[in-house]
Tab-separated table of C-alpha atoms in Angstrom:
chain	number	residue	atom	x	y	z
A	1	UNK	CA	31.319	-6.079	26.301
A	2	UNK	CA	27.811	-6.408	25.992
A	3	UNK	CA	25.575	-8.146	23.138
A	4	UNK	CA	24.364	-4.392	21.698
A	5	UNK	CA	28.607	-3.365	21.536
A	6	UNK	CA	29.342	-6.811	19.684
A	7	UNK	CA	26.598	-6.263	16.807
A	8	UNK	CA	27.220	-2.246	16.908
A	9	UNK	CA	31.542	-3.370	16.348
A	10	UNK	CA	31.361	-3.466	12.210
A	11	UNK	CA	29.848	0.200	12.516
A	12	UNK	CA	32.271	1.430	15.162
A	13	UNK	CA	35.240	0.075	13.843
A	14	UNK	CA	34.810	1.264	10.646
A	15	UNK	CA	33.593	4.817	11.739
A	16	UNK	CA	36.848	4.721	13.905
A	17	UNK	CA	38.470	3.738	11.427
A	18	UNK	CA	38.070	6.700	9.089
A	19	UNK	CA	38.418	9.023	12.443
A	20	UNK	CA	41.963	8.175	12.919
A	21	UNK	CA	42.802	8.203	9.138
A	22	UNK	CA	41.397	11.370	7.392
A	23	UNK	CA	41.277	13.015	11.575
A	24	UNK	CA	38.191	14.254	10.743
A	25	UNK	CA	34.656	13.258	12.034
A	26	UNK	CA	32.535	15.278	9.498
A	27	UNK	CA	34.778	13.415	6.412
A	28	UNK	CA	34.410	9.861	8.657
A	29	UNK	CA	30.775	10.049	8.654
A	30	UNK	CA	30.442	11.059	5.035
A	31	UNK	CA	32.726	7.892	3.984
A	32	UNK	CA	30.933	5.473	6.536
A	33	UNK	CA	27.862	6.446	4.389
A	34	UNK	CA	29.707	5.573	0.789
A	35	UNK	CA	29.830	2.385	2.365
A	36	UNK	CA	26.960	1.634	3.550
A	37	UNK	CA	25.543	2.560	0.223
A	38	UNK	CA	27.783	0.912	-1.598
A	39	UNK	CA	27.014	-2.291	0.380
A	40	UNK	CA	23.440	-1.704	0.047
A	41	UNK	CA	23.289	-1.008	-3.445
A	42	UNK	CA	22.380	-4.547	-4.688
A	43	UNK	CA	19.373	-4.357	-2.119
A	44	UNK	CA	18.391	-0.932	-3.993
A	45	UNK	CA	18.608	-2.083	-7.122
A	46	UNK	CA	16.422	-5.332	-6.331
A	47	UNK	CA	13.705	-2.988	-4.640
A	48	UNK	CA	13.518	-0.539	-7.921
A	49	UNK	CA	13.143	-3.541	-10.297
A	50	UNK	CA	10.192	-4.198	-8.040
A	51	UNK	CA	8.855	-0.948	-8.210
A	52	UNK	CA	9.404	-0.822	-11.799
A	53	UNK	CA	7.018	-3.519	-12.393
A	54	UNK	CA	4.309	-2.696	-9.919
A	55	UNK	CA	4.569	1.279	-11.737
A	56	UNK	CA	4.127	-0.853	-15.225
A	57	UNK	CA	0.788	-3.397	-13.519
A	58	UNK	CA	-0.942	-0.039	-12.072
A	59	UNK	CA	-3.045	0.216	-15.825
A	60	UNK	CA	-3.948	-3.745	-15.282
A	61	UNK	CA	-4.597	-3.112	-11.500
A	62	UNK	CA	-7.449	-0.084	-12.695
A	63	UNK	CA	-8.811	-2.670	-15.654
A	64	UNK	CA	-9.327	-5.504	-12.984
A	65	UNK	CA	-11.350	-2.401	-11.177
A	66	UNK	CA	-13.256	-1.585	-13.587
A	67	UNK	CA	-14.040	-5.438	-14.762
A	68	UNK	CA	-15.186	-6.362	-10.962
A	69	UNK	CA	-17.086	-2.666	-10.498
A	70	UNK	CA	-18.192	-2.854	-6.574
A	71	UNK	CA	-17.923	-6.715	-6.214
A	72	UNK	CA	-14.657	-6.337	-3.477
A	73	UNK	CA	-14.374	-10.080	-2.942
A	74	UNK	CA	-13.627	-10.889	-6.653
A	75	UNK	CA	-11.520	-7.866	-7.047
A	76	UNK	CA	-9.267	-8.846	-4.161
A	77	UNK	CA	-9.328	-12.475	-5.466
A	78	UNK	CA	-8.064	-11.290	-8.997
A	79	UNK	CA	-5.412	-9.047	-7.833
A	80	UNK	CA	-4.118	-11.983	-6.111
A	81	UNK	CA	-4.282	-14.021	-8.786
A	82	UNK	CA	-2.607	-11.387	-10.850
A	83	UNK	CA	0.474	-10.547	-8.597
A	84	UNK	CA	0.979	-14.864	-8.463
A	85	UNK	CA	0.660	-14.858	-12.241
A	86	UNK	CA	2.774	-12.272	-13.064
A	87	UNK	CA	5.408	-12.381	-9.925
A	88	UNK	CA	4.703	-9.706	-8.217
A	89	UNK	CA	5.283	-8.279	-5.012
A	90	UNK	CA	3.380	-5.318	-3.877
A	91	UNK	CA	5.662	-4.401	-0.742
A	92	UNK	CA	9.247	-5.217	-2.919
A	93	UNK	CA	10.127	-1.513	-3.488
A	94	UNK	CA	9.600	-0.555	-0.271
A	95	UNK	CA	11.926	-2.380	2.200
A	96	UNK	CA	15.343	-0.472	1.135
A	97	UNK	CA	13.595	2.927	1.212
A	98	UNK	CA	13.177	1.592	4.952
A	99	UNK	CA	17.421	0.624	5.236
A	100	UNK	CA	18.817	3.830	5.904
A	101	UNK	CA	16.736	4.457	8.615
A	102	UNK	CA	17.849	0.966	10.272
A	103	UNK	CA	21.143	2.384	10.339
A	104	UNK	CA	20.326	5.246	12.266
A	105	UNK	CA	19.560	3.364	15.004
A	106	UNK	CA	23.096	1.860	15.155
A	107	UNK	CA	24.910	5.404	13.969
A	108	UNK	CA	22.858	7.127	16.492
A	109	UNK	CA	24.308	4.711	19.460
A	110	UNK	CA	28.007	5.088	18.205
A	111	UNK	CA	27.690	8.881	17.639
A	112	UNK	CA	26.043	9.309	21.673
A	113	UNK	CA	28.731	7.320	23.130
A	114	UNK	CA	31.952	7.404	21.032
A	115	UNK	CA	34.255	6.396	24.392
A	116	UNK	CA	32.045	3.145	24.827
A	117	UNK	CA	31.758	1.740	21.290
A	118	UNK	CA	34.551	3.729	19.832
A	119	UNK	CA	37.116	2.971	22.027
A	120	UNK	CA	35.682	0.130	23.970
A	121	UNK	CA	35.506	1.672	27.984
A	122	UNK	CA	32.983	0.500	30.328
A	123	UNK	CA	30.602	3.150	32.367
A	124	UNK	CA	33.465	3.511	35.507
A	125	UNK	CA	36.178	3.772	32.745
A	126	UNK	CA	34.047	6.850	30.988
A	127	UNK	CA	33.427	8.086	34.404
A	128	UNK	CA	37.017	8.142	35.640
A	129	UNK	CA	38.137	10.168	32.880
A	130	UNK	CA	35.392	12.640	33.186
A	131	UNK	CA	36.768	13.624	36.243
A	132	UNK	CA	40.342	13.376	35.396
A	133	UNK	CA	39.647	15.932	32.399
A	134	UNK	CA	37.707	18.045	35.331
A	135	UNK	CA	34.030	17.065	34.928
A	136	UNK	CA	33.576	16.339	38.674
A	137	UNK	CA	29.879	15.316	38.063
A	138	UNK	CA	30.186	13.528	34.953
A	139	UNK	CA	27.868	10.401	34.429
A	140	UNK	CA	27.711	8.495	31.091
A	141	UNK	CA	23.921	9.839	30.475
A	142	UNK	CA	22.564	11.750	27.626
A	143	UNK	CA	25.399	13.145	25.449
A	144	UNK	CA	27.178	13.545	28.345
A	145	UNK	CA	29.783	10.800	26.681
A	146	UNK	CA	29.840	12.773	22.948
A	147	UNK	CA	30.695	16.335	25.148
A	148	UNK	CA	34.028	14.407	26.989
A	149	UNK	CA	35.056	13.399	23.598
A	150	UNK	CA	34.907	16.597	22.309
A	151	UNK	CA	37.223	17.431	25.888
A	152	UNK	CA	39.957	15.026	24.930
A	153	UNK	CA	42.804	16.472	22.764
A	154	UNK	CA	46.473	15.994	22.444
A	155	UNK	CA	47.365	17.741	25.816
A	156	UNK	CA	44.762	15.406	28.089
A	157	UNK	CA	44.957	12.056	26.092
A	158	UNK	CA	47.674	10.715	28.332
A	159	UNK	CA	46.035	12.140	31.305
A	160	UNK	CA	42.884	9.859	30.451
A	161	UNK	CA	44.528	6.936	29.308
A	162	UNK	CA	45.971	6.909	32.903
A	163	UNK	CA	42.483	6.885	34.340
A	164	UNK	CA	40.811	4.685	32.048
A	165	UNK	CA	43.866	2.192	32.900
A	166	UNK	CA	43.421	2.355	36.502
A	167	UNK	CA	39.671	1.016	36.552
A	168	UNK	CA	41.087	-2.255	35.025
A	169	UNK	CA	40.765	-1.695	31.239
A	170	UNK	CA	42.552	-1.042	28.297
A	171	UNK	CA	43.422	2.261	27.569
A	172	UNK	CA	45.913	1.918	24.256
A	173	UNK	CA	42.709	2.610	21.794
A	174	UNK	CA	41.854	5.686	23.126
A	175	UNK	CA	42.208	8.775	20.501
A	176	UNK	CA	41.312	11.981	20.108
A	177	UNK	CA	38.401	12.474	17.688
A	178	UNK	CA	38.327	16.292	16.233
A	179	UNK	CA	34.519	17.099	15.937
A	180	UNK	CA	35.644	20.539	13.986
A	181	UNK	CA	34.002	20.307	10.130
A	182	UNK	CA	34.455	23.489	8.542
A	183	UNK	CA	34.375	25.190	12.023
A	184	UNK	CA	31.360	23.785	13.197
A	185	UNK	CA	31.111	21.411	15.979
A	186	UNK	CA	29.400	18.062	15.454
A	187	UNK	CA	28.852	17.403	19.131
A	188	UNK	CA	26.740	20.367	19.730
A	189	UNK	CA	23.209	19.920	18.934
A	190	UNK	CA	21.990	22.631	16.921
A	191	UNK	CA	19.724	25.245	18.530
A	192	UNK	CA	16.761	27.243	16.681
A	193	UNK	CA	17.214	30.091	18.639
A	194	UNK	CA	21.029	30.367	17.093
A	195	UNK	CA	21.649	34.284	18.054
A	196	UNK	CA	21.361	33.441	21.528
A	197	UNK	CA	25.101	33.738	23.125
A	198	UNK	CA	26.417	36.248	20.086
A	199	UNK	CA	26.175	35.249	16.116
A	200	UNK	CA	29.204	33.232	14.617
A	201	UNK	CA	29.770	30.895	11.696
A	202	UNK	CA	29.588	27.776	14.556
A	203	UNK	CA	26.280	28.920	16.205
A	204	UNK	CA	24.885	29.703	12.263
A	205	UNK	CA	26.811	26.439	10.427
A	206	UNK	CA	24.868	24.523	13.632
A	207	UNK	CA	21.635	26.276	12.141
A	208	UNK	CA	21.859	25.076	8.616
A	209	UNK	CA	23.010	22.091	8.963
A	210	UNK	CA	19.245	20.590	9.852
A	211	UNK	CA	17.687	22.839	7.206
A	212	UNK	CA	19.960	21.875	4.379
A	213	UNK	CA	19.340	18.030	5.340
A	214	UNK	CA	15.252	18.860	5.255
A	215	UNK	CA	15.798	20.255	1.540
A	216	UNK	CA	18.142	17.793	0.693
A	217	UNK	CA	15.689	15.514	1.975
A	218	UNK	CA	12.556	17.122	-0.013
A	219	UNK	CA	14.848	17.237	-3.684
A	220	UNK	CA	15.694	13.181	-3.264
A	221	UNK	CA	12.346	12.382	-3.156
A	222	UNK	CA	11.624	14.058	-6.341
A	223	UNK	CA	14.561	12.794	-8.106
A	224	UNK	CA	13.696	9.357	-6.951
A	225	UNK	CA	9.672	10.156	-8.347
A	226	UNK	CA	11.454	11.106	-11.474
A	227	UNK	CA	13.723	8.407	-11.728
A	228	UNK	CA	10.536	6.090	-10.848
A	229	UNK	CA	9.339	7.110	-14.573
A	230	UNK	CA	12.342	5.115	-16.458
A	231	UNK	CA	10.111	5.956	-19.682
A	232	UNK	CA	9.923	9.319	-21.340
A	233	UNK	CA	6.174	8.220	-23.020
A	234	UNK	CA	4.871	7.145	-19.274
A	235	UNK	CA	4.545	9.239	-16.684
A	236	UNK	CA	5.514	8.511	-12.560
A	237	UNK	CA	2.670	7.755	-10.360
A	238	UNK	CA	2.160	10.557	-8.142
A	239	UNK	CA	3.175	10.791	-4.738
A	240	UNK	CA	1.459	11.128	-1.855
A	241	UNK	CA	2.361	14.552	0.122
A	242	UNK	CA	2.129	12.625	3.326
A	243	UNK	CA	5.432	10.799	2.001
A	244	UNK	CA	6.823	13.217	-0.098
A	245	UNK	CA	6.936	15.494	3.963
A	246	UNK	CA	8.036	12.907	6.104
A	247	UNK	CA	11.600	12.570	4.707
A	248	UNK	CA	12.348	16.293	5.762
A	249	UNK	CA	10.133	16.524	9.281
A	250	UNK	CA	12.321	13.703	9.922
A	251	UNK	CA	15.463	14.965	9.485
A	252	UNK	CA	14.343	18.420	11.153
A	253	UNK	CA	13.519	16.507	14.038
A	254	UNK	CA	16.777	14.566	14.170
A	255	UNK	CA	18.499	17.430	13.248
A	256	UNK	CA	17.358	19.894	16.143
A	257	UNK	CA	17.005	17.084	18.461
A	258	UNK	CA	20.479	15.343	18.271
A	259	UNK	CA	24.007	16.028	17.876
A	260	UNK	CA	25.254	17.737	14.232
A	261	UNK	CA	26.447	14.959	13.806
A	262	UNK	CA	23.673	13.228	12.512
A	263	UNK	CA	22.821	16.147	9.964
A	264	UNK	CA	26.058	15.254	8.708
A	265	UNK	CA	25.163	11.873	7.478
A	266	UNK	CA	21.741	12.676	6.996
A	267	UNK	CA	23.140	15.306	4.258
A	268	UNK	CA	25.110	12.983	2.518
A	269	UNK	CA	22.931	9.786	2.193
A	270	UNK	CA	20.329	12.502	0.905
A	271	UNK	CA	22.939	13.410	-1.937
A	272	UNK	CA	24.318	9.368	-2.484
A	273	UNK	CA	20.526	8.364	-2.311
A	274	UNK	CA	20.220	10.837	-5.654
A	275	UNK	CA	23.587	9.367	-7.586
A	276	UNK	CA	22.404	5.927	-6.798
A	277	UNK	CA	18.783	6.567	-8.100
A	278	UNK	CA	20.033	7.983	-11.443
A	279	UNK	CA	22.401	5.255	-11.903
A	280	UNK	CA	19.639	2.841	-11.373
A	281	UNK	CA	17.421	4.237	-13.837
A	282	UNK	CA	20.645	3.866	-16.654
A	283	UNK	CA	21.100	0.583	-15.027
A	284	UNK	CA	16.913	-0.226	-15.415
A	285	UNK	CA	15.985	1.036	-18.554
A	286	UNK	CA	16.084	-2.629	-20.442
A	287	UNK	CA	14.161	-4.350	-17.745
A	288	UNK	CA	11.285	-1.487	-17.747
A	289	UNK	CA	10.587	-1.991	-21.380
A	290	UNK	CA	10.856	-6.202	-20.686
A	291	UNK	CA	8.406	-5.616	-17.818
A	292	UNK	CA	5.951	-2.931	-19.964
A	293	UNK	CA	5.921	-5.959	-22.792
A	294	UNK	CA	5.316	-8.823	-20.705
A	295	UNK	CA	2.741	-6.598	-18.569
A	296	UNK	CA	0.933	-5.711	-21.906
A	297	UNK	CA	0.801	-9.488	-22.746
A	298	UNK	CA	-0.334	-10.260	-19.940
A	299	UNK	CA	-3.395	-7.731	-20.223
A	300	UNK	CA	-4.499	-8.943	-23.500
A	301	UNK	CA	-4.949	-12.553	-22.137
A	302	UNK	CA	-6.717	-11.141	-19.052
A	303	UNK	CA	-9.305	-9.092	-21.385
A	304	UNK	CA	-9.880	-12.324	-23.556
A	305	UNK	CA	-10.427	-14.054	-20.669
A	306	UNK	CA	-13.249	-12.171	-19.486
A	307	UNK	CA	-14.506	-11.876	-23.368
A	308	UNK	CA	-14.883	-15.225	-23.000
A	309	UNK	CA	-16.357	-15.995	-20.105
A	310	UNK	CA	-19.153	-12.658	-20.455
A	311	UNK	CA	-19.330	-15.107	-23.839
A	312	UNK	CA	-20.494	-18.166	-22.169
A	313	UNK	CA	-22.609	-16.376	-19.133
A	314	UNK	CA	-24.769	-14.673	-22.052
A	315	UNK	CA	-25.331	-18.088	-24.023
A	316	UNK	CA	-26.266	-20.021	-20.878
A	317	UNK	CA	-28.815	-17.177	-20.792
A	318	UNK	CA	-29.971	-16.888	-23.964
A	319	UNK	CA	-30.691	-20.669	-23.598
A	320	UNK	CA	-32.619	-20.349	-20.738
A	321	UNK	CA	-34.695	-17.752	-22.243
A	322	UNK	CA	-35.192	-19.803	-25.280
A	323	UNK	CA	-36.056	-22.970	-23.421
A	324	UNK	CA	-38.960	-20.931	-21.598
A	325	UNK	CA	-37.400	-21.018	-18.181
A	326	UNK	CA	-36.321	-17.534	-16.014
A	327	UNK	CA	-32.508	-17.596	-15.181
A	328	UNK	CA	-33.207	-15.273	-11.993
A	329	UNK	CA	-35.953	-17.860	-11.249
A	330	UNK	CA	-34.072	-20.658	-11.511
A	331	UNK	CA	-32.171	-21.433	-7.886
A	332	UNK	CA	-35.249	-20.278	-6.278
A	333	UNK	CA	-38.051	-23.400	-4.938
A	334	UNK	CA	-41.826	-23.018	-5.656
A	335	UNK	CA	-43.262	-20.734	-2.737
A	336	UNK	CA	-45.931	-23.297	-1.407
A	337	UNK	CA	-46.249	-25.656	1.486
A	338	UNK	CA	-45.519	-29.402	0.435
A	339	UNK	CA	-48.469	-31.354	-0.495
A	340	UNK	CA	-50.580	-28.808	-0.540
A	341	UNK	CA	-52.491	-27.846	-4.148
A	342	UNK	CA	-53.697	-24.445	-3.930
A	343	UNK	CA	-55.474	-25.280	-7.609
A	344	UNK	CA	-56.935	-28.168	-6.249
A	345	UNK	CA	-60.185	-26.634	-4.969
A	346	UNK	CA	-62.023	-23.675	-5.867
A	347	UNK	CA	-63.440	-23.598	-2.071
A	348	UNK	CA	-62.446	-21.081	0.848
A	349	UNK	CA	-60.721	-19.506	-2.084
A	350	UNK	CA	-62.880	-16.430	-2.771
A	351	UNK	CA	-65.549	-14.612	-0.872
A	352	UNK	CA	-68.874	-15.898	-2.854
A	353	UNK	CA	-71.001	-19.050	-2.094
A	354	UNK	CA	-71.531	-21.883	-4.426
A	355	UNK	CA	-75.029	-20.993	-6.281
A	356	UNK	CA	-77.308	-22.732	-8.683
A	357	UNK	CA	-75.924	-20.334	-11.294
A	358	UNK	CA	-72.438	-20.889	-10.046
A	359	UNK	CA	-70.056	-21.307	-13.325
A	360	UNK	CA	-66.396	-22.299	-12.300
A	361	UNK	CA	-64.507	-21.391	-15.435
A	362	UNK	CA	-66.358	-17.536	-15.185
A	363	UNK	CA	-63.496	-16.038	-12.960
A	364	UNK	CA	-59.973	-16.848	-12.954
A	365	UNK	CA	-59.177	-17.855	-9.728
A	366	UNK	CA	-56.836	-15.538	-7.207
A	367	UNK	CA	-54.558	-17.766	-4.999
A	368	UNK	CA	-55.364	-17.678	-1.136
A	369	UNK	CA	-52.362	-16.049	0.721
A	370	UNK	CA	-52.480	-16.432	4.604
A	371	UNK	CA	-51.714	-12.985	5.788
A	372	UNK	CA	-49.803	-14.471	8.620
A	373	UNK	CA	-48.260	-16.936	6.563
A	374	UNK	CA	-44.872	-15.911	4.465
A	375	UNK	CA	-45.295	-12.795	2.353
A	376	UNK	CA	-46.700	-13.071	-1.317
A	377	UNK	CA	-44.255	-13.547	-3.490
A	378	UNK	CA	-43.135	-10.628	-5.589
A	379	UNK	CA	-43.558	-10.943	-9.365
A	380	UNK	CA	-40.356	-9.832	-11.032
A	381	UNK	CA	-40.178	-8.826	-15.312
A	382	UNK	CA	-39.529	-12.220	-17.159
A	383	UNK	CA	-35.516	-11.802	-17.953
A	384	UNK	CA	-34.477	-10.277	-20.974
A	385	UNK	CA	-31.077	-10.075	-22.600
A	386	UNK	CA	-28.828	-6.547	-22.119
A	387	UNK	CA	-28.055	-5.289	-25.695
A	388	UNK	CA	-24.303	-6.082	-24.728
A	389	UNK	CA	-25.468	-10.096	-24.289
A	390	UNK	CA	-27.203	-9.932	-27.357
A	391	UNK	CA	-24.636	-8.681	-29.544
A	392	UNK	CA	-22.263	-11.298	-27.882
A	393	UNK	CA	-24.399	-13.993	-28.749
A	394	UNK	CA	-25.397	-13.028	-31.924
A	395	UNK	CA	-21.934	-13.042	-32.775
A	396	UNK	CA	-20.783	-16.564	-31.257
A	397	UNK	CA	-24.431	-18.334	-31.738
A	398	UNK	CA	-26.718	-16.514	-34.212
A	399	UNK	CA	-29.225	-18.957	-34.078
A	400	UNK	CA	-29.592	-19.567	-30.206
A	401	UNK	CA	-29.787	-15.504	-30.259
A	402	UNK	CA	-32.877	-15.753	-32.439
A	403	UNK	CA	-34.459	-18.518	-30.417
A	404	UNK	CA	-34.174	-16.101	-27.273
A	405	UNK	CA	-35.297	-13.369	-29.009
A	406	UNK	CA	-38.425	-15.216	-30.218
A	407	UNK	CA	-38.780	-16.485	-26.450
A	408	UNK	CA	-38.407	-12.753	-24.776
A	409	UNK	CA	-41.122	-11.333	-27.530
A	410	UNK	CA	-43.710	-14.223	-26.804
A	411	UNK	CA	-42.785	-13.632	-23.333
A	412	UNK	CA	-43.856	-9.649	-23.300
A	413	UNK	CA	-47.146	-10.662	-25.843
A	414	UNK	CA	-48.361	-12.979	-22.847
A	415	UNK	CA	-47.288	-10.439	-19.885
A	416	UNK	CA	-49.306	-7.618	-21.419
A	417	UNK	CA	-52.382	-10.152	-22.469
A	418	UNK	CA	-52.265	-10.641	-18.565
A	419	UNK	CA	-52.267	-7.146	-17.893
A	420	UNK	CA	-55.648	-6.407	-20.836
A	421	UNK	CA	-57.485	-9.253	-19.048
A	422	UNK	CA	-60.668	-7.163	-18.247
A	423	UNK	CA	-62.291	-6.186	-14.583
A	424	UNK	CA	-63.156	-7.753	-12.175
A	425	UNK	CA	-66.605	-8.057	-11.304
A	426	UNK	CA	-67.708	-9.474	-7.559
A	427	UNK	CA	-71.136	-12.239	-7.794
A	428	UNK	CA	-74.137	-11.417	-5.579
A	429	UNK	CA	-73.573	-13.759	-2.796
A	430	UNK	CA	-77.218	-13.501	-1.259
A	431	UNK	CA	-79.665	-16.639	-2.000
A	432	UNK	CA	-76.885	-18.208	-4.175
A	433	UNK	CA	-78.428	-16.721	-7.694
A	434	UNK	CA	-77.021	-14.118	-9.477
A	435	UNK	CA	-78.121	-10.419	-8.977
């Protein structure tokens, strides 16, 4: 026995179980999936209480948006915050939508090779009764294995007990598995071309089966977006159609790619996936409308939070503005070489000579910029308060607002006395006197 038959034995045994009880494979499968809902459920359960909550934080999610605008970094940092805060896990309702398909892998394995991990034969077991039931050829490949089940019956069983026992294993849990459900064979793999070889209820029951999983498939997805809603004043997030379509191109793929078998339990964890996701949302109701509280308390403190700090951002600017200093200015150094006075001389500063009639104080002198040197600094507008900061300082601190009011309108009075300051007029620079 090797390690992928010991971890596959809960699944086989009970599926073999249920076989040899209800002799029915179609009924076996459709109980082995009660159970493994019913041992999944509390996993369920946890992941929709996590859903529930991130449905309830999507409004706070699109107000942390809006607060950070196109600043990614802080957004990302305050979702983070948020989700530690408030407990949170993004990914929580999305691991046991991910379960049944684990099985699969398991139920796939046990439905492909019922003589192995059904009834516990090695490969020269299987292939010793192949040929006793008259499958000269046979070799335990594809679902070569699931076709000599569906050989064995009451009048061969002995016959292949015999051969299985003469390779050197034990033959006494051996059975016959019937694959009929409703006259359809679950070890066939359904074809699309189903009137090929004459019409009958097997070739057409073979047809359905993957098409009634696909809608099956399709309807549990809405029920579980509608069941997502747990609030009749709320409405469910939409889904994406990229998820909403993969459910049923899966289970058209499995279904026209693999034994019936698999439609079978395909079909009914569909239609147990339903029951469980209306009982949750009986079982859920309470701890939506806990969550929607504590969600909406949790949004208040976030929006006084940022009240107050937009509160103390627009004071230390209003005080800046009062105090005569520029905010945007102020992390910025002096563009100027060290040590060096540009005021300091009046010389090599503009194009005219020193004269007899020369008057330093005529014209306001124009700082030398080397052209090679860093570029000339660009004057900005002195700051100035939004009408937002004002009104949030003139609530908190009316009397800093009307110091940096005063400030901005003695700052505009000496920008535009700059601008009036007359033309410029260029001295005759010939024999040093003036034209």
């Amino acid at each position: 026995m090797d390690i992928w038959q010991i971890l596959m034995t809960p699944f086989s045994l009970l599926l073999k179980l249920f076989c040899q009880v209800f002799d029915s494979y179609g009924i076996a499968l459709i109980l082995f999936t009660v159970v493994v809902k019913i041992i999944l459920f509390p996993l369920q359960l946890k992941g929709k209480k996590s859903m529930i909550k991130m449905n309830v934080v999507n409004a706070q999610l699109q107000e942390i948006q809006k607060r950070c605008g196109n600043d990614k970094e802080r957004y990302n940092q305050e979702v983070q915050k948020f989700y530690a805060e408030n407990n949170v896990n993004p990914m929580g309702g999305c691991g046991w939508q991910l379960i049944p398909m684990l099985i699969l892998w398991p139920l796939y394995a046990i439905i492909r090779r019922p003589l192995k991990y059904m009834m516990n034969l090695t490969e020269a077991a299987t292939t010793a009764v192949g040929k006793a039931l008259g499958w000269a050829d046979f070799a335990p490949v594809g679902y070569n294995e699931l076709t000599l089940g569906s050989m064995m019956n009451a009048g061969n069983l002995g016959a292949a007990k015999d051969a299985a026992a003469a390779t050197g294993v034990a033959a006494a849990g051996m059975f016959v598995i019937n694959f009929n459900f409703f006259g359809i064979d679950l070890s066939r793999i359904p074809q699309l071309k189903f009137w090929e070889g004459g019409l009958s209820w097997g070739s057409i029951g073979l047809f359905l089966l993957p098409v009634i999983s696909a809608l099956l498939s399709l309807v549990s997805m809405f029920v579980t977006q509608k069941t997502n809603q747990m609030n009749k004043d709320q409405e469910a997030p939409k889904m994406n159609l990229s998820l909403i379509l993969m459910g049923p191109i899966m289970s058209l793929i499995i279904g026209f790619g693999m034994p019936a078998g698999m439609c079978v339990y395909w079909i009914a964890n569909s239609l147990l996936m339903m029951v469980q996701e209306v009982i949750c949302g009986a079982m859920l109701r309470k701890d939506y409308e806990a969550a929607q509280k504590e969600m909406a308390e949790q949004a208040a403190k976030a929006k006084e939070a940022e009240k107050e700090r937009r509160r103390i951002a627009a004071e230390k600017k209003a005080a800046a503005i009062a105090a005569g200093k520029d905010p945007k200015k102020a992390h910025q150094k002096k563009a100027k070489e060290p040590g060096v006075d540009l005021t300091a001389s009046r010389e090599g500063l503009r194009a005219y000579a020193r004269g007899r009639a020369y008057d330093p104080n005529r014209y306001p002198v124009t700082p030398y910029y080397d052209p090679n040197g860093p570029a000339k600094p660009v004057e900005e507008e002195p700051a100035q308060l939004t009408e937002e900061e004002k009104a949030i300082v003139s609530e908190s601190n009316p009397e800093l607002a009307a110091q940096a009011q005063a400030a901005e309108e003695k700052s505009r009075e000496a920008a535009a006395a700059s601008e009036d300051g007359g033309d410029y007029e260029e001295p005759y620079a010939g024999d040093g006197e003036e034209k």
